[in-house]
Amino acid sequence: MCDKAAVKGVEDFDKGTLKKIETKEKNPLPDVDTITEEKRAIVEKCCKDQINQGVATFKEETLHKVDTQEKNTLPTVEVIQEEKKAIEEKACRDSLNQEVEKCSQKKLKKTCTKEKNIVPTQEVIEEEKKAIEEKACRDSLNQEVEHCSKDKLKKTCTKECNHVPTQAEIEQEKKAMKEGK
């Protein structure tokens, strides 16, 4: 049934809606450049094969013993910076050590060191507990506000009332102020 509908669709198709296109034939034969590149690749492969064969058949006995001299590589920028920093630190330590050595012990004052371990008072502990509780309460309230859905809120109407005092109320307030003095 589908085949009949497809055949009918093809038969009824308007060929005038198609675009005109020129057919271009492609030449599957390689051009001159491709051929020369392939020839060059073959020649290079042959040369490499000859070199590899020469390496494979090379006799190690024909080699002479040689002493290798390692050249000193130059330091990197980071190494130079670290050395500069180390030199500056050493110079600073040396000058400080010289000052300490020159210092006379007779000029020093005697001191008595007292070690104190300050334990917080009960008031300080209570204040910290209170602050921790308040923070926990604020955090839980903030979390509730963050997760609150706007759909659950009811619509309200705000009514502003500005009460203007009457002359009698002004007089009464003035009397109360005079009596309060």
Backbone as JSON, one array per atom type, in Angstrom:
{
  "sequence": "MCDKAAVKGVEDFDKGTLKKIETKEKNPLPDVDTITEEKRAIVEKCCKDQINQGVATFKEETLHKVDTQEKNTLPTVEVIQEEKKAIEEKACRDSLNQEVEKCSQKKLKKTCTKEKNIVPTQEVIEEEKKAIEEKACRDSLNQEVEHCSKDKLKKTCTKECNHVPTQAEIEQEKKAMKEGK",
  "N": [[0.83, -1.19, 0.0], [1.95, 1.21, 0.76], [3.88, 1.39, -1.2], [2.4, 1.88, -3.52], [1.41, 4.41, -2.99], [3.81, 5.85, -2.9], [4.71, 5.49, -5.52], [2.69, 6.78, -6.9], [3.08, 9.35, -5.93], [5.53, 9.92, -7.1], [4.88, 9.82, -9.79], [3.07, 11.93, -10.02], [4.67, 14.09, -9.51], [5.93, 17.38, -10.06], [8.1, 18.18, -12.49], [9.07, 20.58, -13.22], [9.78, 22.08, -11.05], [12.33, 21.46, -10.34], [15.83, 22.32, -10.23], [18.11, 23.4, -12.8], [21.1, 21.77, -13.46], [24.53, 21.56, -14.26], [26.36, 18.78, -15.33], [29.35, 17.66, -13.98], [32.25, 16.09, -14.9], [34.49, 14.02, -13.18], [37.95, 13.53, -13.11], [39.53, 10.64, -12.52], [42.22, 10.09, -12.72], [45.57, 10.72, -11.63], [47.15, 13.97, -11.34], [50.03, 15.76, -12.74], [51.57, 16.86, -10.64], [50.93, 15.27, -8.43], [51.94, 12.82, -9.23], [54.72, 13.4, -9.37], [55.25, 13.95, -6.67], [54.74, 11.45, -5.53], [56.77, 9.97, -6.73], [59.01, 11.23, -5.6], [58.62, 10.57, -2.91], [59.02, 7.82, -3.04], [61.71, 7.69, -3.77], [62.88, 8.89, -1.51], [62.21, 6.99, 0.43], [63.68, 4.82, -0.47], [66.28, 5.81, -0.04], [66.26, 6.05, 2.74], [65.93, 3.39, 3.41], [68.4, 2.39, 2.55], [70.1, 3.72, 4.3], [69.2, 2.73, 6.76], [69.85, 0.05, 6.38], [72.58, 0.28, 6.27], [73.13, 1.07, 8.89], [72.25, -1.17, 10.26], [74.06, -3.13, 9.43], [76.44, -2.2, 10.38], [79.62, -2.34, 11.95], [80.51, -2.55, 15.25], [83.08, -2.76, 16.21], [84.75, -1.12, 14.8], [84.65, 1.33, 15.93], [86.11, 4.02, 17.92], [87.31, 4.6, 21.24], [86.15, 7.35, 23.14], [86.49, 10.2, 25.22], [83.96, 11.92, 26.81], [83.16, 15.28, 27.2], [81.31, 17.06, 29.44], [79.37, 19.9, 29.07], [78.93, 22.89, 30.92], [75.78, 23.83, 31.77], [73.81, 26.79, 31.41], [72.37, 28.67, 34.12], [68.84, 28.83, 34.96], [66.37, 31.49, 34.89], [64.86, 31.39, 37.24], [66.57, 30.04, 39.0], [68.66, 31.88, 39.21], [67.29, 34.02, 40.44], [66.61, 32.83, 42.9], [69.18, 32.45, 43.96], [70.04, 35.13, 44.22], [68.2, 36.01, 46.13], [68.92, 34.37, 48.29], [71.52, 35.32, 48.77], [70.98, 37.96, 49.53], [69.49, 37.49, 51.9], [71.46, 36.23, 53.46], [73.3, 38.31, 53.72], [71.79, 40.11, 55.21], [71.39, 38.62, 57.57], [74.05, 38.36, 58.38], [74.77, 41.05, 58.93], [73.03, 41.59, 61.02], [73.88, 39.69, 62.89], [76.45, 40.71, 63.41], [75.8, 43.13, 64.67], [74.6, 42.13, 66.99], [76.77, 40.81, 68.14], [78.42, 43.01, 68.72], [77.02, 44.29, 70.65], [76.89, 45.24, 74.0], [76.75, 43.36, 76.97], [76.48, 44.59, 79.35], [74.9, 46.8, 78.99], [72.37, 45.79, 78.87], [69.19, 45.28, 80.46], [67.97, 43.67, 83.41], [65.39, 41.28, 83.35], [62.24, 39.92, 84.29], [60.44, 37.19, 83.5], [57.07, 36.53, 83.19], [54.8, 34.02, 82.83], [51.64, 33.94, 81.51], [48.5, 32.52, 81.51], [45.7, 33.28, 80.28], [42.51, 32.76, 81.28], [39.27, 32.68, 80.01], [36.61, 34.64, 81.4], [33.49, 33.81, 83.09], [31.51, 35.43, 82.08], [32.47, 36.14, 79.51], [32.47, 33.64, 78.29], [29.71, 33.07, 78.33], [28.78, 35.14, 76.67], [29.96, 34.39, 74.22], [28.67, 31.92, 73.81], [26.07, 32.85, 73.52], [26.35, 34.41, 71.21], [26.98, 32.42, 69.35], [24.6, 30.92, 69.4], [22.79, 32.87, 68.45], [23.83, 33.23, 65.87], [23.38, 30.69, 64.78], [20.6, 30.66, 64.86], [20.03, 32.81, 63.11], [21.15, 31.78, 60.77], [19.5, 29.51, 60.31], [17.04, 30.8, 59.96], [17.63, 32.38, 57.72], [18.02, 30.35, 55.9], [15.43, 29.27, 55.76], [14.09, 31.45, 54.62], [15.36, 31.58, 52.15], [14.48, 29.2, 50.96], [11.81, 29.55, 50.79], [8.7, 29.57, 49.11], [7.34, 31.68, 46.66], [4.78, 31.33, 45.86], [3.32, 30.55, 48.07], [2.83, 32.82, 49.49], [0.52, 35.39, 50.56], [-1.53, 37.82, 48.95], [-1.39, 41.24, 49.74], [-2.7, 44.4, 50.79], [-1.48, 47.57, 51.2], [-2.17, 50.14, 53.45], [-1.82, 53.47, 53.97], [-1.81, 55.6, 56.72], [-1.87, 58.79, 57.73], [-1.98, 60.5, 60.51], [-3.27, 63.54, 61.37], [-2.9, 65.8, 63.88], [-5.49, 67.3, 65.83], [-6.58, 70.67, 66.79], [-7.27, 70.65, 69.46], [-5.89, 68.4, 70.44], [-3.26, 69.28, 70.14], [-3.2, 71.41, 71.95], [-3.62, 70.01, 74.33], [-1.3, 68.46, 74.45], [0.62, 70.46, 74.75], [-0.03, 71.41, 77.32], [0.6, 69.16, 78.81], [3.31, 69.04, 78.49], [4.16, 71.39, 79.76], [3.46, 70.86, 82.4], [5.07, 68.73, 82.93], [7.59, 69.85, 83.17]],
  "CA": [[0.0, 0.0, 0.0], [2.87, 2.35, 0.79], [4.56, 1.45, -2.49], [1.5, 2.51, -4.49], [1.36, 5.84, -2.68], [5.1, 6.4, -3.29], [4.74, 5.5, -6.99], [1.77, 7.83, -7.33], [3.75, 10.61, -5.62], [6.58, 10.13, -8.09], [4.24, 10.08, -11.08], [2.42, 13.25, -9.98], [5.66, 15.11, -9.18], [6.12, 18.4, -11.08], [9.52, 18.24, -12.82], [9.43, 21.98, -13.46], [10.3, 22.69, -9.81], [13.73, 21.1, -10.18], [16.81, 23.27, -10.77], [18.98, 22.89, -13.85], [22.49, 21.64, -12.99], [25.44, 21.01, -15.25], [27.09, 17.62, -14.82], [30.79, 17.82, -14.1], [32.92, 14.79, -14.84], [35.72, 14.06, -12.41], [39.01, 12.72, -13.69], [40.14, 9.87, -11.43], [43.64, 9.94, -12.93], [46.33, 11.74, -10.91], [47.78, 15.0, -12.17], [51.5, 15.7, -12.81], [52.13, 17.16, -9.32], [50.75, 14.09, -7.58], [52.88, 11.79, -9.7], [56.08, 13.79, -8.97], [55.34, 13.78, -5.22], [54.83, 10.01, -5.25], [58.12, 9.54, -7.14], [59.93, 11.76, -4.61], [58.43, 9.77, -1.7], [59.63, 6.5, -3.28], [63.15, 7.89, -3.73], [63.26, 9.12, -0.12], [62.09, 5.72, 1.13], [64.83, 4.01, -0.87], [67.45, 6.36, 0.66], [66.14, 5.69, 4.15], [66.18, 1.96, 3.51], [69.84, 2.19, 2.42], [70.71, 4.19, 5.55], [68.85, 1.75, 7.8], [70.61, -1.15, 6.11], [73.96, 0.59, 6.66], [73.18, 1.07, 10.35], [72.07, -2.55, 10.71], [75.26, -3.92, 9.12], [77.61, -1.5, 10.9], [80.4, -3.12, 12.92], [80.87, -1.72, 16.41], [84.51, -2.89, 16.47], [85.48, -0.06, 14.1], [84.54, 2.57, 16.71], [87.21, 4.34, 18.83], [86.85, 5.09, 22.54], [86.26, 8.81, 23.24], [86.06, 10.78, 26.49], [82.97, 12.97, 26.58], [83.23, 16.4, 28.14], [79.99, 17.67, 29.61], [79.44, 21.36, 29.15], [78.16, 23.45, 32.03], [74.61, 24.54, 31.26], [73.54, 28.06, 32.06], [71.24, 28.58, 35.06], [67.59, 29.45, 34.53], [66.02, 32.75, 35.57], [64.41, 31.07, 38.59], [67.75, 29.71, 39.8], [69.36, 33.15, 39.47], [66.49, 34.77, 41.41], [66.77, 32.17, 44.19], [70.53, 32.74, 44.45], [70.04, 36.53, 44.65], [67.44, 36.08, 47.37], [69.73, 33.73, 49.33], [72.64, 36.22, 49.06], [70.43, 39.09, 50.29], [69.15, 37.01, 53.24], [72.7, 35.98, 54.18], [73.87, 39.63, 54.06], [70.96, 40.65, 56.28], [71.71, 37.85, 58.78], [75.41, 38.69, 58.81], [74.79, 42.39, 59.55], [72.32, 41.46, 62.29], [74.78, 38.96, 63.8], [77.52, 41.63, 63.81], [75.24, 44.06, 65.65], [74.4, 41.39, 68.24], [78.08, 40.57, 68.72], [78.96, 44.27, 69.21], [76.2, 44.76, 71.76], [77.48, 44.97, 75.31], [75.79, 42.78, 77.89], [76.34, 45.51, 80.48], [73.83, 47.75, 78.66], [71.09, 45.11, 78.95], [68.51, 45.33, 81.74], [67.45, 42.38, 83.86], [63.94, 41.17, 83.24], [61.63, 38.74, 84.88], [59.37, 36.78, 82.59], [55.92, 35.89, 83.81], [53.93, 33.38, 81.85], [50.24, 34.08, 81.88], [47.54, 31.77, 80.72], [44.47, 33.97, 80.6], [41.31, 31.93, 81.1], [38.15, 33.6, 79.87], [35.66, 34.68, 82.52], [32.19, 33.2, 82.82], [30.78, 36.39, 81.24], [32.96, 36.02, 78.14], [31.99, 32.35, 77.79], [28.27, 33.22, 78.09], [28.61, 35.99, 75.48], [30.31, 33.59, 73.05], [27.58, 30.96, 73.6], [24.93, 33.61, 73.02], [26.66, 34.79, 69.83], [26.88, 31.2, 68.54], [23.18, 30.6, 69.28], [22.18, 33.87, 67.56], [24.26, 32.94, 64.51], [22.67, 29.49, 64.34], [19.2, 31.07, 64.63], [20.01, 33.62, 61.89], [21.41, 30.89, 59.64], [18.3, 28.71, 60.02], [16.03, 31.72, 59.43], [18.04, 32.72, 56.35], [17.78, 29.17, 55.06], [13.99, 29.19, 55.54], [13.72, 32.52, 53.7], [15.87, 31.21, 50.82], [13.71, 28.1, 50.4], [10.39, 29.9, 50.82], [8.11, 29.68, 47.78], [6.53, 32.89, 46.49], [3.39, 30.92, 45.64], [2.67, 30.38, 49.36], [2.55, 34.14, 50.07], [-0.8, 35.95, 50.26], [-1.49, 39.18, 48.45], [-1.84, 42.2, 50.75], [-2.89, 45.78, 50.34], [-0.94, 48.45, 52.23], [-2.95, 51.36, 53.6], [-1.07, 54.44, 54.75], [-2.65, 56.52, 57.5], [-1.14, 59.89, 58.33], [-2.89, 61.16, 61.44], [-2.97, 64.95, 61.6], [-3.54, 66.13, 65.17], [-6.44, 68.42, 65.86], [-6.15, 71.79, 67.63], [-7.46, 70.24, 70.86], [-4.8, 67.48, 70.79], [-2.05, 70.09, 70.25], [-3.3, 72.14, 73.21], [-3.48, 69.04, 75.4], [0.1, 68.08, 74.51], [1.36, 71.6, 75.3], [-0.26, 71.43, 78.75], [1.32, 68.03, 79.41], [4.73, 69.39, 78.47], [4.38, 72.43, 80.79], [3.33, 70.23, 83.7], [6.2, 67.82, 83.06], [8.82, 70.6, 83.46]],
  "C": [[0.87, 1.26, 0.0], [3.57, 2.51, -0.55], [3.7, 2.14, -3.54], [1.44, 4.01, -4.27], [2.66, 6.52, -3.11], [5.19, 6.51, -4.8], [3.85, 6.62, -7.51], [2.38, 9.21, -7.08], [4.82, 10.93, -6.63], [5.97, 10.47, -9.43], [3.65, 11.48, -11.13], [3.4, 14.39, -9.74], [5.85, 16.07, -10.35], [7.61, 18.56, -11.33], [9.99, 19.67, -13.05], [10.0, 22.66, -12.21], [11.76, 22.37, -9.58], [14.64, 22.15, -10.81], [17.65, 22.59, -11.84], [20.41, 22.88, -13.32], [23.32, 21.02, -14.1], [26.22, 19.87, -14.61], [28.57, 17.84, -15.05], [31.42, 16.44, -13.95], [34.23, 14.96, -14.09], [36.72, 13.1, -13.04], [39.69, 11.94, -12.56], [41.64, 9.69, -11.6], [44.4, 11.04, -12.2], [46.94, 12.76, -11.86], [49.3, 14.88, -12.05], [52.11, 15.92, -11.43], [52.05, 15.95, -8.4], [51.74, 12.99, -7.94], [54.3, 12.12, -9.25], [56.26, 13.64, -7.46], [55.48, 12.31, -4.85], [56.22, 9.49, -5.62], [59.14, 9.98, -6.09], [59.83, 10.95, -3.31], [59.09, 8.4, -1.85], [61.14, 6.61, -3.19], [63.62, 8.09, -2.29], [63.21, 7.82, 0.68], [63.27, 4.82, 0.8], [66.09, 4.48, -0.14], [67.42, 5.97, 2.13], [66.42, 4.21, 4.34], [67.68, 1.67, 3.42], [70.54, 2.6, 3.71], [70.44, 3.18, 6.66], [69.65, 0.46, 7.62], [72.07, -0.94, 6.52], [74.12, 0.57, 8.18], [73.09, -0.36, 10.86], [73.34, -3.37, 10.49], [76.54, -3.29, 9.67], [78.29, -2.34, 11.97], [80.88, -2.19, 14.03], [82.37, -1.75, 16.68], [85.31, -1.76, 15.83], [85.43, 1.27, 14.86], [85.75, 2.75, 17.62], [86.63, 4.87, 20.13], [87.14, 6.59, 22.64], [85.8, 9.24, 24.63], [85.13, 11.95, 26.2], [83.12, 14.04, 27.64], [81.86, 17.04, 28.21], [80.17, 19.17, 29.78], [78.54, 21.83, 30.28], [76.99, 24.25, 31.44], [74.38, 25.82, 32.04], [72.34, 27.94, 33.0], [70.01, 29.28, 34.49], [67.35, 30.73, 35.32], [65.61, 32.48, 37.01], [65.58, 30.78, 39.51], [68.51, 30.98, 40.16], [68.62, 33.96, 40.53], [66.64, 34.17, 42.81], [68.14, 32.46, 44.8], [70.63, 34.18, 44.95], [69.35, 36.68, 45.99], [68.25, 35.5, 48.53], [70.89, 34.64, 49.73], [72.14, 37.4, 49.9], [70.09, 38.68, 51.73], [70.4, 36.79, 54.08], [73.32, 37.31, 54.6], [73.1, 40.25, 55.22], [71.26, 39.93, 57.6], [73.09, 38.22, 59.31], [75.46, 40.04, 59.5], [74.1, 42.35, 60.9], [73.19, 40.74, 63.32], [75.92, 39.86, 64.29], [77.02, 42.62, 64.85], [75.05, 43.38, 67.01], [75.73, 41.15, 68.93], [78.68, 41.85, 69.32], [78.23, 44.76, 70.45], [76.84, 44.33, 73.08], [76.4, 44.43, 76.23], [75.56, 43.69, 79.1], [75.21, 46.51, 80.25], [72.44, 47.12, 78.81], [70.51, 45.19, 80.36], [68.03, 43.93, 82.1], [65.94, 42.4, 83.74], [63.48, 39.9, 83.92], [60.43, 38.39, 84.01], [58.28, 36.07, 83.38], [55.05, 35.3, 82.71], [52.51, 33.45, 82.35], [49.39, 33.26, 80.93], [46.18, 32.35, 81.08], [43.29, 33.08, 80.25], [40.13, 32.89, 80.99], [37.2, 33.5, 81.07], [34.35, 34.04, 82.1], [31.36, 34.11, 81.92], [31.17, 36.25, 79.76], [32.45, 34.72, 77.52], [30.51, 32.44, 77.44], [28.01, 34.06, 76.85], [28.92, 35.21, 74.2], [29.21, 32.57, 72.75], [26.38, 31.65, 72.99], [25.13, 33.99, 71.55], [26.53, 33.58, 68.9], [25.42, 30.83, 68.33], [22.48, 31.56, 68.33], [22.56, 33.6, 66.11], [23.53, 31.73, 63.95], [21.21, 29.82, 64.02], [19.09, 31.87, 63.34], [20.21, 32.73, 60.67], [20.18, 30.07, 59.28], [17.19, 29.57, 59.44], [16.35, 32.1, 57.98], [17.78, 31.55, 55.41], [16.29, 29.02, 54.76], [13.55, 30.23, 54.51], [14.17, 32.16, 52.28], [15.0, 30.15, 50.16], [12.2, 28.38, 50.39], [9.87, 30.1, 49.39], [7.23, 30.92, 47.72], [5.06, 32.55, 46.32], [2.62, 30.8, 46.96], [2.29, 31.73, 50.0], [1.18, 34.63, 49.64], [-0.63, 37.4, 49.81], [-2.06, 40.11, 49.53], [-1.98, 43.58, 50.12], [-2.42, 46.69, 51.48], [-1.74, 49.74, 52.24], [-2.16, 52.29, 54.5], [-2.03, 55.4, 55.43], [-1.75, 57.57, 58.12], [-2.12, 60.69, 59.2], [-2.43, 62.59, 61.68], [-3.67, 65.34, 62.9], [-4.46, 67.36, 65.05], [-5.9, 69.5, 66.8], [-6.25, 71.41, 69.11], [-6.32, 69.33, 71.3], [-3.49, 68.25, 70.95], [-2.05, 70.83, 71.57], [-3.06, 71.2, 74.39], [-2.01, 68.62, 75.55], [0.95, 69.2, 75.08], [1.2, 71.67, 76.82], [0.53, 70.33, 79.45], [2.8, 68.33, 79.47], [5.04, 70.4, 79.54], [4.34, 71.8, 82.18], [4.52, 69.3, 83.97], [7.49, 68.51, 83.41], [8.91, 70.85, 84.87]]
}
